[in-house]
Amino acid sequence: MNLTHLRRSLAIAGLAALPFTFAHAESAQPAMITLASSQNVDTTVANLSQAFTARGMTIFTVIDHQAAARAAGLDMQVAKVIVYGTPKAGTLLMQKDPHFALKLPLKVLVTENQQGQTEVVFESTRQLLQNSNITPAEVQNTLAQAEKLIANTVNAANQPAN
């Protein structure tokens, strides 16, 4: 095998591997993002709700799953879901892909794990866009910013007070 043929074979093999490289890079972000909060569930819910409204988002409701379970005579860990969004931004996404209405408004779960640690859990932007007609570029100022806002709010609350 001459050197030119070897280089050509390696280049073709490298190009053939590119889809796997990109697929791996895209899947590097988990479908569900979990952040630890140093605050209790109620304080974390309040902090996130305040951050959302300060950015002009609407809090549609907060679902208290533990309270609903207790009303049904059952018990479970504390688990609250904040349902929030921006109708102006969401409407544009639903106009482009009507099925996206199943994913909106956005939701974030604040719960306690088995060790009693507060966790904030939400779907990644990548997961929300999966099987939709919406591209990441179309949501970089909406869904991706909401994801960053959640992380920044939780991280700020985790910082020790001066």
CSV table of C-alpha atoms in Angstrom, one decimal:
chain,number,residue,atom,x,y,z
A,1,MET,CA,0.0,0.0,0.0
A,2,ASN,CA,1.5,3.3,-1.0
A,3,LEU,CA,1.5,6.5,1.2
A,4,THR,CA,-1.1,8.3,-1.0
A,5,HIS,CA,-3.5,5.4,-0.8
A,6,LEU,CA,-3.0,5.1,3.0
A,7,ARG,CA,-3.7,8.8,3.5
A,8,ARG,CA,-6.8,8.6,1.3
A,9,SER,CA,-8.0,5.5,3.3
A,10,LEU,CA,-7.5,7.3,6.6
A,11,ALA,CA,-9.3,10.4,5.4
A,12,ILE,CA,-12.3,8.3,4.2
A,13,ALA,CA,-12.3,6.5,7.5
A,14,GLY,CA,-12.2,9.8,9.4
A,15,LEU,CA,-15.0,11.2,7.4
A,16,ALA,CA,-17.1,8.1,8.0
A,17,ALA,CA,-16.6,8.5,11.7
A,18,LEU,CA,-17.8,12.2,11.8
A,19,PRO,CA,-21.5,11.4,12.2
A,20,PHE,CA,-20.7,9.3,15.3
A,21,THR,CA,-18.5,12.1,16.7
A,22,PHE,CA,-21.3,14.7,16.2
A,23,ALA,CA,-23.9,12.3,17.6
A,24,HIS,CA,-21.8,11.8,20.6
A,25,ALA,CA,-21.3,15.5,21.1
A,26,GLU,CA,-25.0,16.2,20.8
A,27,SER,CA,-25.8,13.5,23.3
A,28,ALA,CA,-23.2,14.9,25.8
A,29,GLN,CA,-26.0,17.0,27.3
A,30,PRO,CA,-28.3,14.8,29.4
A,31,ALA,CA,-32.0,14.7,28.6
A,32,MET,CA,-32.8,15.7,32.2
A,33,ILE,CA,-30.7,18.2,34.1
A,34,THR,CA,-30.5,17.8,37.9
A,35,LEU,CA,-29.0,20.6,40.0
A,36,ALA,CA,-28.5,20.5,43.8
A,37,SER,CA,-29.9,23.4,45.8
A,38,SER,CA,-28.6,24.3,49.2
A,39,GLN,CA,-32.0,25.8,50.0
A,40,ASN,CA,-35.1,23.8,51.1
A,41,VAL,CA,-37.8,23.1,48.5
A,42,ASP,CA,-40.1,26.0,49.3
A,43,THR,CA,-37.2,28.6,49.3
A,44,THR,CA,-36.0,27.1,46.0
A,45,VAL,CA,-39.5,27.3,44.5
A,46,ALA,CA,-39.8,31.0,45.7
A,47,ASN,CA,-36.3,31.9,44.3
A,48,LEU,CA,-37.0,30.3,40.9
A,49,SER,CA,-40.5,31.9,40.7
A,50,GLN,CA,-39.0,35.3,41.5
A,51,ALA,CA,-36.3,34.9,38.9
A,52,PHE,CA,-38.8,33.8,36.2
A,53,THR,CA,-41.2,36.8,36.9
A,54,ALA,CA,-38.3,39.2,37.1
A,55,ARG,CA,-37.5,38.1,33.5
A,56,GLY,CA,-41.1,38.8,32.3
A,57,MET,CA,-42.1,35.1,32.4
A,58,THR,CA,-45.5,34.0,33.7
A,59,ILE,CA,-45.9,31.5,36.5
A,60,PHE,CA,-49.0,29.6,35.4
A,61,THR,CA,-49.2,27.4,38.4
A,62,VAL,CA,-47.1,25.5,41.0
A,63,ILE,CA,-48.2,21.9,41.4
A,64,ASP,CA,-47.7,20.4,44.8
A,65,HIS,CA,-47.6,16.6,44.2
A,66,GLN,CA,-47.1,15.8,47.8
A,67,ALA,CA,-50.2,17.7,48.8
A,68,ALA,CA,-52.2,15.9,46.1
A,69,ALA,CA,-50.9,12.5,47.2
A,70,ARG,CA,-51.9,13.3,50.8
A,71,ALA,CA,-55.4,14.3,49.7
A,72,ALA,CA,-55.6,10.9,48.1
A,73,GLY,CA,-54.5,9.2,51.3
A,74,LEU,CA,-51.0,8.5,50.0
A,75,ASP,CA,-47.6,9.7,51.0
A,76,MET,CA,-44.6,10.8,49.0
A,77,GLN,CA,-41.5,13.0,49.2
A,78,VAL,CA,-42.0,16.7,48.7
A,79,ALA,CA,-42.2,17.5,45.0
A,80,LYS,CA,-43.4,20.8,43.4
A,81,VAL,CA,-43.5,21.6,39.7
A,82,ILE,CA,-43.4,25.2,38.6
A,83,VAL,CA,-45.2,25.6,35.3
A,84,TYR,CA,-43.9,28.8,33.6
A,85,GLY,CA,-43.3,30.5,30.3
A,86,THR,CA,-43.6,33.4,28.0
A,87,PRO,CA,-46.7,33.2,25.9
A,88,LYS,CA,-45.2,35.5,23.2
A,89,ALA,CA,-42.2,33.2,22.7
A,90,GLY,CA,-44.1,30.0,23.2
A,91,THR,CA,-46.7,31.0,20.6
A,92,LEU,CA,-44.1,31.5,17.9
A,93,LEU,CA,-42.7,28.0,18.6
A,94,MET,CA,-46.2,26.5,18.5
A,95,GLN,CA,-47.0,28.3,15.2
A,96,LYS,CA,-43.9,26.7,13.7
A,97,ASP,CA,-44.6,23.2,15.2
A,98,PRO,CA,-48.2,22.8,16.6
A,99,HIS,CA,-47.1,19.6,18.4
A,100,PHE,CA,-44.7,21.6,20.5
A,101,ALA,CA,-47.7,22.7,22.5
A,102,LEU,CA,-47.4,19.3,24.3
A,103,LYS,CA,-44.0,20.6,25.7
A,104,LEU,CA,-45.1,24.0,26.7
A,105,PRO,CA,-45.4,25.7,29.0
A,106,LEU,CA,-42.0,24.8,30.5
A,107,LYS,CA,-41.8,22.9,33.8
A,108,VAL,CA,-39.2,22.6,36.5
A,109,LEU,CA,-39.4,20.1,39.3
A,110,VAL,CA,-38.1,21.0,42.8
A,111,THR,CA,-37.9,17.9,45.0
A,112,GLU,CA,-36.0,16.1,47.8
A,113,ASN,CA,-33.9,13.1,47.0
A,114,GLN,CA,-33.7,10.1,49.4
A,115,GLN,CA,-30.8,11.8,51.3
A,116,GLY,CA,-33.0,14.9,51.9
A,117,GLN,CA,-31.1,17.1,49.5
A,118,THR,CA,-33.1,19.6,47.4
A,119,GLU,CA,-32.9,19.0,43.7
A,120,VAL,CA,-34.0,21.0,40.8
A,121,VAL,CA,-34.8,18.9,37.7
A,122,PHE,CA,-35.8,20.0,34.2
A,123,GLU,CA,-35.6,18.8,30.6
A,124,SER,CA,-32.7,20.0,28.6
A,125,THR,CA,-33.2,22.2,25.6
A,126,ARG,CA,-31.9,19.4,23.4
A,127,GLN,CA,-34.5,17.0,24.9
A,128,LEU,CA,-37.3,19.5,24.4
A,129,LEU,CA,-36.4,20.0,20.7
A,130,GLN,CA,-36.2,16.2,20.0
A,131,ASN,CA,-38.7,15.2,17.4
A,132,SER,CA,-39.8,18.7,16.7
A,133,ASN,CA,-39.4,21.0,13.7
A,134,ILE,CA,-37.6,23.6,15.8
A,135,THR,CA,-33.9,24.1,15.6
A,136,PRO,CA,-31.5,25.1,18.5
A,137,ALA,CA,-30.8,28.4,16.8
A,138,GLU,CA,-34.5,29.3,17.0
A,139,VAL,CA,-34.6,28.9,20.8
A,140,GLN,CA,-31.2,30.3,21.8
A,141,ASN,CA,-32.9,33.4,23.2
A,142,THR,CA,-35.8,31.6,24.8
A,143,LEU,CA,-35.5,27.9,25.9
A,144,ALA,CA,-31.7,28.0,26.2
A,145,GLN,CA,-31.9,31.2,28.3
A,146,ALA,CA,-34.5,29.7,30.6
A,147,GLU,CA,-32.2,26.8,31.2
A,148,LYS,CA,-29.3,29.2,32.0
A,149,LEU,CA,-31.6,31.2,34.3
A,150,ILE,CA,-32.5,28.1,36.3
A,151,ALA,CA,-28.8,27.2,36.7
A,152,ASN,CA,-27.8,30.7,37.6
A,153,THR,CA,-30.6,31.1,40.2
A,154,VAL,CA,-29.8,27.8,41.9
A,155,ASN,CA,-26.1,28.5,41.8
A,156,ALA,CA,-26.6,32.0,43.3
A,157,ALA,CA,-28.6,30.6,46.1
A,158,ASN,CA,-25.9,28.0,46.8
A,159,GLN,CA,-23.3,30.7,47.4
A,160,PRO,CA,-22.5,31.6,51.0
A,161,ALA,CA,-23.8,35.0,52.1
A,162,ASN,CA,-21.1,37.6,52.7
